[in-house]
mmCIF file of C-alpha atoms in Angstrom:
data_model
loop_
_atom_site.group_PDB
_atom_site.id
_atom_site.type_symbol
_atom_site.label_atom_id
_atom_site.label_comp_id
_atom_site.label_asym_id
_atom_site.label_seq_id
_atom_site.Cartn_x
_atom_site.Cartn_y
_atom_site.Cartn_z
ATOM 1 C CA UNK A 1 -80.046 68.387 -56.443
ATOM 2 C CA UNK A 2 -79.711 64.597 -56.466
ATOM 3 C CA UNK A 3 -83.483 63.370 -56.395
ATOM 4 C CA UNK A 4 -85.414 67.046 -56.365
ATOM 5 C CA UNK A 5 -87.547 68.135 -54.298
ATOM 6 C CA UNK A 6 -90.896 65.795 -54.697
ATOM 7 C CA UNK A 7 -87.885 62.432 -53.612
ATOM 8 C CA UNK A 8 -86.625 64.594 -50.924
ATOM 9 C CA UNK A 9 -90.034 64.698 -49.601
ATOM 10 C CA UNK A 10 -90.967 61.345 -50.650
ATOM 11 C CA UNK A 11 -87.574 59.957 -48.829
ATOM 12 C CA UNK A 12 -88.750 62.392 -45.661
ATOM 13 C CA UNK A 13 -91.800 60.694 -45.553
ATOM 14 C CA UNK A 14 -90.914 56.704 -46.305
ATOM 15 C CA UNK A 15 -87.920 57.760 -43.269
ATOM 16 C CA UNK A 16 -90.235 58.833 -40.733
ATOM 17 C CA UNK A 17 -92.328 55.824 -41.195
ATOM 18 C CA UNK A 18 -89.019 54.089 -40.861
ATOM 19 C CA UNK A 19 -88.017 55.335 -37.527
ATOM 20 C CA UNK A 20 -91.503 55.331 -35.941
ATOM 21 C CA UNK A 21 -91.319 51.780 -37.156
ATOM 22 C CA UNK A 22 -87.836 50.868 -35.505
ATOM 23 C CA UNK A 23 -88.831 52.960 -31.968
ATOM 24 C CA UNK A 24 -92.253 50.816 -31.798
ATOM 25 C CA UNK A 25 -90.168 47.397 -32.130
ATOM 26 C CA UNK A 26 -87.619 48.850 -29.932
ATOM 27 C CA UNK A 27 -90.522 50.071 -27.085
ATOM 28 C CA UNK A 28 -92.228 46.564 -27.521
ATOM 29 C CA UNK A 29 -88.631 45.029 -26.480
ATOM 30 C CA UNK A 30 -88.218 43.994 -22.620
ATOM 31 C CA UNK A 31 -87.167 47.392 -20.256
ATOM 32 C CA UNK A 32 -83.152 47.207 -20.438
ATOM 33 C CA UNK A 33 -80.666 49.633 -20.522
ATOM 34 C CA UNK A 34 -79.974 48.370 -23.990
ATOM 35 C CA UNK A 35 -82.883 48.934 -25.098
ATOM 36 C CA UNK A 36 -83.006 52.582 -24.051
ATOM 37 C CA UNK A 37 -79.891 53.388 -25.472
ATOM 38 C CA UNK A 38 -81.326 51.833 -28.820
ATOM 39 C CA UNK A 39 -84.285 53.932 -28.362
ATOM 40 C CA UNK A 40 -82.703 57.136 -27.444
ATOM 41 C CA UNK A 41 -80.203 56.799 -30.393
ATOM 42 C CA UNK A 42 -82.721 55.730 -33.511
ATOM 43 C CA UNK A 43 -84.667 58.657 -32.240
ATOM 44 C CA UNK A 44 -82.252 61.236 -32.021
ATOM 45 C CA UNK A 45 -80.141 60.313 -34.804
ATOM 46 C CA UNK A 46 -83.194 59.759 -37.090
ATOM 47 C CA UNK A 47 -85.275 62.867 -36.241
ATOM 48 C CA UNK A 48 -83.330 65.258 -38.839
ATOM 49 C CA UNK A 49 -84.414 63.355 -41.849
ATOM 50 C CA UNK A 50 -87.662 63.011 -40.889
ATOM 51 C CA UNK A 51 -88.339 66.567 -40.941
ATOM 52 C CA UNK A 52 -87.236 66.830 -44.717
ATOM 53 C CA UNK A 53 -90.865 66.217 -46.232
ATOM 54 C CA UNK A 54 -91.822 69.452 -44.265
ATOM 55 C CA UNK A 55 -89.225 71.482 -45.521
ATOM 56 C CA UNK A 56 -89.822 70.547 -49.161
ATOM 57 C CA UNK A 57 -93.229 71.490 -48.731
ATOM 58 C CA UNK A 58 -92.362 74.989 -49.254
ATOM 59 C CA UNK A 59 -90.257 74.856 -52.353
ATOM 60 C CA UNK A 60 -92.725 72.410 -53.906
ATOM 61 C CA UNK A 61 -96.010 75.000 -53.678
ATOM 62 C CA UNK A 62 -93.509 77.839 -54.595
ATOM 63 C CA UNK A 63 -93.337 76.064 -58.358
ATOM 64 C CA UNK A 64 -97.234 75.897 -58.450
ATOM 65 C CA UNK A 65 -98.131 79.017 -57.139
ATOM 66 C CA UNK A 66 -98.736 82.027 -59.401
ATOM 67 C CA UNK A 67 -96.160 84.779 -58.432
ATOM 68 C CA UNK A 68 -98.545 87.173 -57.282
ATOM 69 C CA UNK A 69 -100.102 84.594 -54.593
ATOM 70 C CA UNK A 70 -97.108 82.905 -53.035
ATOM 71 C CA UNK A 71 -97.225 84.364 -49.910
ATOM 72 C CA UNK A 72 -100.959 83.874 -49.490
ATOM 73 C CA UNK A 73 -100.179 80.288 -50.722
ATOM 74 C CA UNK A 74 -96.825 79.842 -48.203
ATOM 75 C CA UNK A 75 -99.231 81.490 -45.403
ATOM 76 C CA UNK A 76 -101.759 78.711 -45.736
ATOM 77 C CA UNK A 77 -98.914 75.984 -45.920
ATOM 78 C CA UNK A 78 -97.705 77.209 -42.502
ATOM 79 C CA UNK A 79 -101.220 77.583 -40.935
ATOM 80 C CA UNK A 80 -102.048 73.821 -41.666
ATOM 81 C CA UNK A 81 -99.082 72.189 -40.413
ATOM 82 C CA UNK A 82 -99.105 74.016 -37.578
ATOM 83 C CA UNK A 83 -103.179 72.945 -37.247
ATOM 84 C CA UNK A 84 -101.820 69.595 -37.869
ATOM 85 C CA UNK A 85 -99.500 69.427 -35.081
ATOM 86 C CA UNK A 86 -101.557 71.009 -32.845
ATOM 87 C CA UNK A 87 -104.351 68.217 -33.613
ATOM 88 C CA UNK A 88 -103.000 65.205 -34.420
ATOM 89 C CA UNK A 89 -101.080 64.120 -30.576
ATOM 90 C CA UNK A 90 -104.726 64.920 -29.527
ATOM 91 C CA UNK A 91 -106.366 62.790 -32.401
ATOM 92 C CA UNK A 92 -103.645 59.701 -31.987
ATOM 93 C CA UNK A 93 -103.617 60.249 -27.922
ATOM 94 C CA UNK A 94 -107.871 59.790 -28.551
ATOM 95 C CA UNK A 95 -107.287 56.433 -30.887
ATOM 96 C CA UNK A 96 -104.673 55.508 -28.221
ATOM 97 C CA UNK A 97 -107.504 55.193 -25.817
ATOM 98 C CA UNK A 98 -110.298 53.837 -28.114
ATOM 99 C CA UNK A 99 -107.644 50.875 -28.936
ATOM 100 C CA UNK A 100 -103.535 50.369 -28.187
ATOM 101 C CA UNK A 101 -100.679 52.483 -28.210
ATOM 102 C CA UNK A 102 -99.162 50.245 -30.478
ATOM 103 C CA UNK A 103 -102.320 50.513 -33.187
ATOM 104 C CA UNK A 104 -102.186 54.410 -32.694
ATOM 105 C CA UNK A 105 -98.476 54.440 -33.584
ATOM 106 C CA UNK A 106 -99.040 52.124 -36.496
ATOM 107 C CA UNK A 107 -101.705 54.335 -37.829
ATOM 108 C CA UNK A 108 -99.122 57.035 -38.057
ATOM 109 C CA UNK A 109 -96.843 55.160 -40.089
ATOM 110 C CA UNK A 110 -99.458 54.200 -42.064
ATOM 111 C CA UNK A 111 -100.310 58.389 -43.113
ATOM 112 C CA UNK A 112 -96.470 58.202 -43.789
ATOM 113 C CA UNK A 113 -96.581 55.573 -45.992
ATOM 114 C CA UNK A 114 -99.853 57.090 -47.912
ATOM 115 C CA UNK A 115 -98.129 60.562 -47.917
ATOM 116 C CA UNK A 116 -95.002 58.745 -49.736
ATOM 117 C CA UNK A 117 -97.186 57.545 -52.128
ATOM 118 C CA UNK A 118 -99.208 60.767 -52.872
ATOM 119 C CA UNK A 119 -95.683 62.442 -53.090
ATOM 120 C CA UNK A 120 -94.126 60.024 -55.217
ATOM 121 C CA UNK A 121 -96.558 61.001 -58.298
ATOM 122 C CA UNK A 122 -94.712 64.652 -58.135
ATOM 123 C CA UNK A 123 -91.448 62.917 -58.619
ATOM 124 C CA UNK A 124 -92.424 62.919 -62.349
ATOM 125 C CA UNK A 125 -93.402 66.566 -62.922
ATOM 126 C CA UNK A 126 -90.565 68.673 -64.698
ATOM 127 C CA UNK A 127 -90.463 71.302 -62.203
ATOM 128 C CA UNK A 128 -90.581 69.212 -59.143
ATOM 129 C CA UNK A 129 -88.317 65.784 -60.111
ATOM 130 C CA UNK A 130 -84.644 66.078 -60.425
ATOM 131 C CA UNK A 131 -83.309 69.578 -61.617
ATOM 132 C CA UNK A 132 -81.572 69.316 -65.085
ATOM 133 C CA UNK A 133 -78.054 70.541 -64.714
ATOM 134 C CA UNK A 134 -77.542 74.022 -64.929
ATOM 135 C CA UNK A 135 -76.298 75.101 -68.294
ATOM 136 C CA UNK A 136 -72.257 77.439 -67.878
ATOM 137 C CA UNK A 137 -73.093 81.100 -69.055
ATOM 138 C CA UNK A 138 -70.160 80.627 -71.726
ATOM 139 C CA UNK A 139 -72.677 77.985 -72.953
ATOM 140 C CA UNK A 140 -76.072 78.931 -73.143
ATOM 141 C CA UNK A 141 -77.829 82.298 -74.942
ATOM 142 C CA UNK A 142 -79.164 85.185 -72.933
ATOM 143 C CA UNK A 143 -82.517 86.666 -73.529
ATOM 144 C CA UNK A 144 -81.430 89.557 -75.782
ATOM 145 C CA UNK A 145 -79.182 87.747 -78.252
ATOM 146 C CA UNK A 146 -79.718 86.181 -81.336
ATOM 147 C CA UNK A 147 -80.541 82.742 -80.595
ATOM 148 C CA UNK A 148 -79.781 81.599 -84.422
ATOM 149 C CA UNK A 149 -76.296 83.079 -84.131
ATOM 150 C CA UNK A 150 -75.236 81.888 -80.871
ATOM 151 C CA UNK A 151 -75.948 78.436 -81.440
ATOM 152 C CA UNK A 152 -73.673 78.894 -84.629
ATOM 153 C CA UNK A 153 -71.355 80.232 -82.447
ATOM 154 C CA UNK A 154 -71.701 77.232 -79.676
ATOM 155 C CA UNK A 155 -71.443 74.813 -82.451
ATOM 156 C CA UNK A 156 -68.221 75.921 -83.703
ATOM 157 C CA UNK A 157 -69.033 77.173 -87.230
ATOM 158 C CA UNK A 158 -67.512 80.090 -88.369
ATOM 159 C CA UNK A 159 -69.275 83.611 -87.875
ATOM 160 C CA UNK A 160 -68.388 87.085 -89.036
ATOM 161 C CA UNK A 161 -65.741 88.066 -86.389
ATOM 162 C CA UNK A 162 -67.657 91.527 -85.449
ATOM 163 C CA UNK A 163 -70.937 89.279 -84.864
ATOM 164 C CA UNK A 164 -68.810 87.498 -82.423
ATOM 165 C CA UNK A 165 -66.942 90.342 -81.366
ATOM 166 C CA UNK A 166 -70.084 92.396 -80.553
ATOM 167 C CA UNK A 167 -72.147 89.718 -78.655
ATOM 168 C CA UNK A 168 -68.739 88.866 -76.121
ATOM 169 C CA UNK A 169 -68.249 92.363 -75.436
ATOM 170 C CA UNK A 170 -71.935 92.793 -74.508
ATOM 171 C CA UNK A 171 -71.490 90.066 -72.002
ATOM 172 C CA UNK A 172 -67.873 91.430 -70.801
ATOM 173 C CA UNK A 173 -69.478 94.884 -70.324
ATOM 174 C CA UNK A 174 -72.534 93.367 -68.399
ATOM 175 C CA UNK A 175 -69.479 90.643 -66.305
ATOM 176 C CA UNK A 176 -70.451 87.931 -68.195
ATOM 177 C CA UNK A 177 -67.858 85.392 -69.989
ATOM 178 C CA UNK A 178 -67.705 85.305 -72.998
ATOM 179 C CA UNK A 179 -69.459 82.129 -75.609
ATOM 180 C CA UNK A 180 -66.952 79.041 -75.832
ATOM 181 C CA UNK A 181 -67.421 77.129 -78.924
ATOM 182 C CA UNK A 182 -67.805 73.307 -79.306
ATOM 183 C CA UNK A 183 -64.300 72.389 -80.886
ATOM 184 C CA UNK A 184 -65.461 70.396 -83.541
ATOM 185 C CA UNK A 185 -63.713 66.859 -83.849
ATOM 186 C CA UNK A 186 -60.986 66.674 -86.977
ATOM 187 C CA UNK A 187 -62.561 63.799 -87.972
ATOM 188 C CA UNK A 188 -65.663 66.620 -89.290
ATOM 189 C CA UNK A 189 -63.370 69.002 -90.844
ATOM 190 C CA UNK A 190 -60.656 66.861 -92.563
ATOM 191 C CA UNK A 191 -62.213 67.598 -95.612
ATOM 192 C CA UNK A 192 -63.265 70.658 -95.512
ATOM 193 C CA UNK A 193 -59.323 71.996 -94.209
ATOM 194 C CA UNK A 194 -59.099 74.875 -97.192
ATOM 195 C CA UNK A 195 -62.368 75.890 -96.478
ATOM 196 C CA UNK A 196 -61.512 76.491 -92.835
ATOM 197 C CA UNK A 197 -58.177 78.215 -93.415
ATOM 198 C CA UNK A 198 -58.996 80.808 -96.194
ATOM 199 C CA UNK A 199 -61.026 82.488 -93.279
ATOM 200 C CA UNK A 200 -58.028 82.913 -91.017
ATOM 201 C CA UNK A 201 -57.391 86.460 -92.513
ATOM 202 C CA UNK A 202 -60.610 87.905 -92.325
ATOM 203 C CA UNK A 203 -60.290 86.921 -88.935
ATOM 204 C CA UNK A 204 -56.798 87.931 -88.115
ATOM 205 C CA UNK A 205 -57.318 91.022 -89.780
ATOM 206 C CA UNK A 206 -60.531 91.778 -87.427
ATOM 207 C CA UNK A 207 -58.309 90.974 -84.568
ATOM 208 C CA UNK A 208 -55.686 93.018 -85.431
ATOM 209 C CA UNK A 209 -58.013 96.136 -86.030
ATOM 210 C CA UNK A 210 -59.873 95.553 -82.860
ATOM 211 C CA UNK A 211 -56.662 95.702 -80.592
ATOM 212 C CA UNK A 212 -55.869 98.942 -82.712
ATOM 213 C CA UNK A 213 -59.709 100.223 -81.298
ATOM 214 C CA UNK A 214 -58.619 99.298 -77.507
ATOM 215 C CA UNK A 215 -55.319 100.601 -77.870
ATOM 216 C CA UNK A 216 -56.373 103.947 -79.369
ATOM 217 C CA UNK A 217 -59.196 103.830 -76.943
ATOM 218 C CA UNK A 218 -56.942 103.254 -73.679
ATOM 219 C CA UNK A 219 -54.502 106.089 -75.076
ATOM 220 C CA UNK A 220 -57.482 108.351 -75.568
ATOM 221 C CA UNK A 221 -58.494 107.837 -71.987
ATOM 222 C CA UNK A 222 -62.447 108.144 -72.901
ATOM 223 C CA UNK A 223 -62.180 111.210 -75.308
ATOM 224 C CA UNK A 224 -62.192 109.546 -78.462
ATOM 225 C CA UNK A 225 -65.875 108.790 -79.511
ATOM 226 C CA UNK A 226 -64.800 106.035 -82.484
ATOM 227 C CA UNK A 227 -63.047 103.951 -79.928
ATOM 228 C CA UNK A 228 -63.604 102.559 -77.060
ATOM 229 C CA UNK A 229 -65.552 104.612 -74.370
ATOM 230 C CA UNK A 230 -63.610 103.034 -71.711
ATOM 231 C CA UNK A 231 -61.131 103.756 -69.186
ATOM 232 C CA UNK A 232 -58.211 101.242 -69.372
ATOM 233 C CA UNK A 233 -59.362 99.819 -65.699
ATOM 234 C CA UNK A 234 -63.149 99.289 -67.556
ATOM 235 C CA UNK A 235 -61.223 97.973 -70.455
ATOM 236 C CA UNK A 236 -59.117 95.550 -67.919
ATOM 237 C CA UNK A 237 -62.099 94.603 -66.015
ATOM 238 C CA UNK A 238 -64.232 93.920 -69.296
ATOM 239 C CA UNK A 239 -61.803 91.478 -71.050
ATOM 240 C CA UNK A 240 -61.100 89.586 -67.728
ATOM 241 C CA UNK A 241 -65.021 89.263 -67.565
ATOM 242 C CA UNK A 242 -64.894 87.632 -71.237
ATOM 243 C CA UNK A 243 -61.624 85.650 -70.769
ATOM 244 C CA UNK A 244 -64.151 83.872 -67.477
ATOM 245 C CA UNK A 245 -63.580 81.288 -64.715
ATOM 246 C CA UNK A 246 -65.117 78.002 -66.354
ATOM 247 C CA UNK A 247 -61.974 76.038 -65.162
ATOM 248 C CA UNK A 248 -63.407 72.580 -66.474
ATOM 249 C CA UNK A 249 -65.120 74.101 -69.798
ATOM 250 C CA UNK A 250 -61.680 76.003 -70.245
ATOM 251 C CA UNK A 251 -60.023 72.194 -69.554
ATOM 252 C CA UNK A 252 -62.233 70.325 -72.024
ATOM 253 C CA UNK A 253 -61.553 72.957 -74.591
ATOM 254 C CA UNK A 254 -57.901 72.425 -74.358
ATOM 255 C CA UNK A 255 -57.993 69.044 -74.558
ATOM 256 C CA UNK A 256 -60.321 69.455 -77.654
ATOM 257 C CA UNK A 257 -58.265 71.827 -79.402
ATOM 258 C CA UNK A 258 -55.058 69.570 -78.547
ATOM 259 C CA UNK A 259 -56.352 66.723 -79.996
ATOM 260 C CA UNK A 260 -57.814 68.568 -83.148
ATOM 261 C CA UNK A 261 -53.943 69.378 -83.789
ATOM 262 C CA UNK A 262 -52.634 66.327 -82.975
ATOM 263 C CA UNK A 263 -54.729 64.357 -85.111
ATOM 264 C CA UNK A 264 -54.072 66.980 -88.070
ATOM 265 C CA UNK A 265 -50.045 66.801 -87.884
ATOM 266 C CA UNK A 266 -50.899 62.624 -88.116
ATOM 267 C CA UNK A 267 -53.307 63.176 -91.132
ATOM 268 C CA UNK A 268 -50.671 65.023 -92.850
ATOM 269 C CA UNK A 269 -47.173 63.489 -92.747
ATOM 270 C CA UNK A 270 -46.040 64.816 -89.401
ATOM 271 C CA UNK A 271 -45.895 61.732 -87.446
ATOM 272 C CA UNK A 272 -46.062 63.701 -84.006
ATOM 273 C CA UNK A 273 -45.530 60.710 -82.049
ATOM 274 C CA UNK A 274 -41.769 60.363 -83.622
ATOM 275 C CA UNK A 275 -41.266 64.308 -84.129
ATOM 276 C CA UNK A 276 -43.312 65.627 -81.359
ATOM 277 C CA UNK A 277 -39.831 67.627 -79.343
ATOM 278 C CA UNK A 278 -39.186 69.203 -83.090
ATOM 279 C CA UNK A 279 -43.131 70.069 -83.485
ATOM 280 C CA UNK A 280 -43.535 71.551 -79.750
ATOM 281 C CA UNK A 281 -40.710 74.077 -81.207
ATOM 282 C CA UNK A 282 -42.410 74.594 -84.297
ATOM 283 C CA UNK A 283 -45.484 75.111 -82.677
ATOM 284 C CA UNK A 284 -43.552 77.951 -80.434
ATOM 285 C CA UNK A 285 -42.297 79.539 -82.653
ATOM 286 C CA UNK A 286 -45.954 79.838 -84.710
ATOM 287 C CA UNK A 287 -47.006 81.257 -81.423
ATOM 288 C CA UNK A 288 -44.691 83.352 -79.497
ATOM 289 C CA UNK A 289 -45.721 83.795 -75.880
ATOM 290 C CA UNK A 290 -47.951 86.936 -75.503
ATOM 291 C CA UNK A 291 -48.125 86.725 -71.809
ATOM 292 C CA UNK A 292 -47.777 84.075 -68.373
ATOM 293 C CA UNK A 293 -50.235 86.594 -66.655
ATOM 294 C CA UNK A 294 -53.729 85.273 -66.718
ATOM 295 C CA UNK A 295 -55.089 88.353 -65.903
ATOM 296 C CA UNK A 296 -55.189 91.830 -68.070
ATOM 297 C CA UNK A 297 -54.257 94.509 -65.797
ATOM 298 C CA UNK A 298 -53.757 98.493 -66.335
ATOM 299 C CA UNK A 299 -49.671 97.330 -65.912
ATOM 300 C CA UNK A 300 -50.041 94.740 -68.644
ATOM 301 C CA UNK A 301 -52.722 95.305 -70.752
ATOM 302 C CA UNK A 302 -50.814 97.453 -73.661
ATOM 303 C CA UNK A 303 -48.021 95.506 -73.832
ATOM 304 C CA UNK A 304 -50.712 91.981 -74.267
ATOM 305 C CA UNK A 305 -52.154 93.842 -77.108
ATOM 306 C CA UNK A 306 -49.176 95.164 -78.943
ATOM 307 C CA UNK A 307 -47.891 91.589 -79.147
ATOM 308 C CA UNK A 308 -51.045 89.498 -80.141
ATOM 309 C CA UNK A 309 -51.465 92.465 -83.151
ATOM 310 C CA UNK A 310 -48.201 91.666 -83.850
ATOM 311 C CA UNK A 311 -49.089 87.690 -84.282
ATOM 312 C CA UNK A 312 -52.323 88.331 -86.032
ATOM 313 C CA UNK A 313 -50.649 90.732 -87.932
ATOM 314 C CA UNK A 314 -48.149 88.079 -89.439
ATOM 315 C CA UNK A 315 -50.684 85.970 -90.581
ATOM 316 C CA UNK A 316 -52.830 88.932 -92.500
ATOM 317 C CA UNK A 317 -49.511 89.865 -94.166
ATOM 318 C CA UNK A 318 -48.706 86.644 -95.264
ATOM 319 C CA UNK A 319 -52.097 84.914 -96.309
ATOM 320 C CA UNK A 320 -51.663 88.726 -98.633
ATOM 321 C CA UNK A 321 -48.365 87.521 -100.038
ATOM 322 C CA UNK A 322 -48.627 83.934 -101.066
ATOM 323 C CA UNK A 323 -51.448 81.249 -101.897
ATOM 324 C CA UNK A 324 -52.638 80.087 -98.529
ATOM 325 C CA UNK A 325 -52.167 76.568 -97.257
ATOM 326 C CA UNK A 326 -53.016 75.648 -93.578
ATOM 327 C CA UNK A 327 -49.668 74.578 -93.020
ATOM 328 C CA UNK A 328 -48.383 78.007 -93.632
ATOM 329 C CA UNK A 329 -50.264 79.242 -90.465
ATOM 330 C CA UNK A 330 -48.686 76.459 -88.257
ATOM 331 C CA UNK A 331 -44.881 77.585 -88.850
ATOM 332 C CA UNK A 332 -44.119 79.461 -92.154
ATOM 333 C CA UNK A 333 -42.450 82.466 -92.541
ATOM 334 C CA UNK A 334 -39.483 84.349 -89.781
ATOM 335 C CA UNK A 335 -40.330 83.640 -86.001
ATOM 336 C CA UNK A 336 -41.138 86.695 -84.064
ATOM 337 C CA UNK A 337 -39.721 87.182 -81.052
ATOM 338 C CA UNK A 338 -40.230 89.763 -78.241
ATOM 339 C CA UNK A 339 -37.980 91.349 -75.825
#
């Protein structure tokens, strides 16, 4: 994963010439006891990473093979180096007798050093030099969605809820996670804050009628066609699928979203950093605890959903009431509190 498979093989190859190198120096030494240990050691201890060019070998002709001829191809690959090994002691034991031991053994480190070089041009193709890093599902589109939509999604612009709605429940229902959007920086929405918050009730109000759908559907145990088809085990398993396990994306978005909010209560007279035990209550109090369970389950899943409709349900009633200012969704209004 560090250097792919072409600098595995190229570091197989440049090592075996390495310790064939060391055990020639070491056999050209006087006959001690030291000197066998040496020798015994190098050799044993450097064998294993002399046989990684061989076992990249394999991986490397699986990328060029066509599909349909990989095992024809992988056949062949076996068939030579086992040709090879079966000729080449005969081959250098022949040279060893036309010249030296010492030239024969040279001669080998030599095709080492060649192979390193031929290898070393693969380092450079895309499917055989260091893998790119493999993209988190909640991060990257799947073959069937909309590929203009997700990455409006990804990049944290808003989308119709029900677009969003109806590509995570896709991926819950097939045990995928659901997409995690980029939290843009404050710094690109400080001037666009209205704009942002006069779609908090379309989007409350969404959320509100979808946990009426689950709800209905989870009461109607399968038998209402215009909910959810589910059981409420389906339903648990679904939204735990969605929810996901991408510990460090799930960190990073925290720490995104925290200082998104932090930097807005400085931009607008809050001065957190004086007021910030007052604001933590505030901030409580503008969202009541739903649940300390991370996962839904049959025992907990109604009770989850009654409360967050209850939340989203404040904010639809009272963006309907009054002019809406984003301040008015970070603490207006009565607390609600559940027993």
């Amino acid at each position: 994963t560090k250097i792919g498979v072409a600098g595995t093989c190229v570091f197989g190859n440049l090592f075996t010439a390495l310790v064939t190198g060391v055990l020639l120096a070491i056999g050209n030494m006087a006959a001690t006891d030291l000197a066998f240990g040496f020798f015994v050691f190098v050799m044993y201890a450097g064998f294993p990473f002399t046989v990684f060019s061989q076992l990249t070998t394999g991986p490397m002709l699986d990328v060029i093979a066509p599909e349909d001829k990989i095992g024809f191809v992988q056949g062949l690959n076996n068939s030579s180096m086992s040709f090879g090994m079966a000729i080449a002691p005969w081959a250098f034991g022949i040279l060893a007798d036309y010249t030296s031991s010492n030239i024969s053994i040279i001669t080998g480190i030599a095709f080492s050093i060649l192979a390193a070089v031929i290898n070393a041009i693969l380092v450079w193709h895309p499917l055989m030099g260091r893998p790119k890093p493999k993209v988190p599902a909640p991060k990257k589109r799947f073959a069937h969605e909309d590929e203009e939509l997700v990455n409006k999604i990804l990049d944290g612009e808003f989308v119709d809820p029900e677009l969003v709605f109806d590509i995570n429940r896709d991926r819950g229902i097939h045990g995928k996670p659901a997409l995690i959007p980029r939290v843009r920086p404050y710094s690109e929405e400080k001037d666009h804050l209205e704009s942002l918050a006069e779609q908090v009730c379309a989007a409350a109000k969404f959320r509100e009628d979808m946990y009426d759908r689950i709800l209905n559907g989870i009461a109607s145990n399968k038998s209402d066609p215009n909910n959810f088809d589910f059981s409420v085990e389906e339903v648990c398993e679904i939204m735990n699928s969605v929810r996901g396990n991408e510990e460090e994306l799930m960190a990073q978005s925290f720490a995104d979203l925290g200082a998104w909010m932090g930097e807005y209560l400085a931009d607008n007279g809050y001065d957190p950093h004086t007021s910030s035990v007052l604001l933590k209550q505030m901030f409580m109090i503008a969202f009541p605890s739903i649940s300390r369970e991370l996962e839904f389950t049959p025992n907990n899943i109604e009770e989850r959903l009654v409360k967050a409709k209850r939340v989203m349900a404040k904010y639809v009633r009272e963006t309907r009431e009054e002019p809406f200012t984003v301040t008015s969704v970070l603490g207006s209004g009565p607390a609600i509190f559940y027993s």
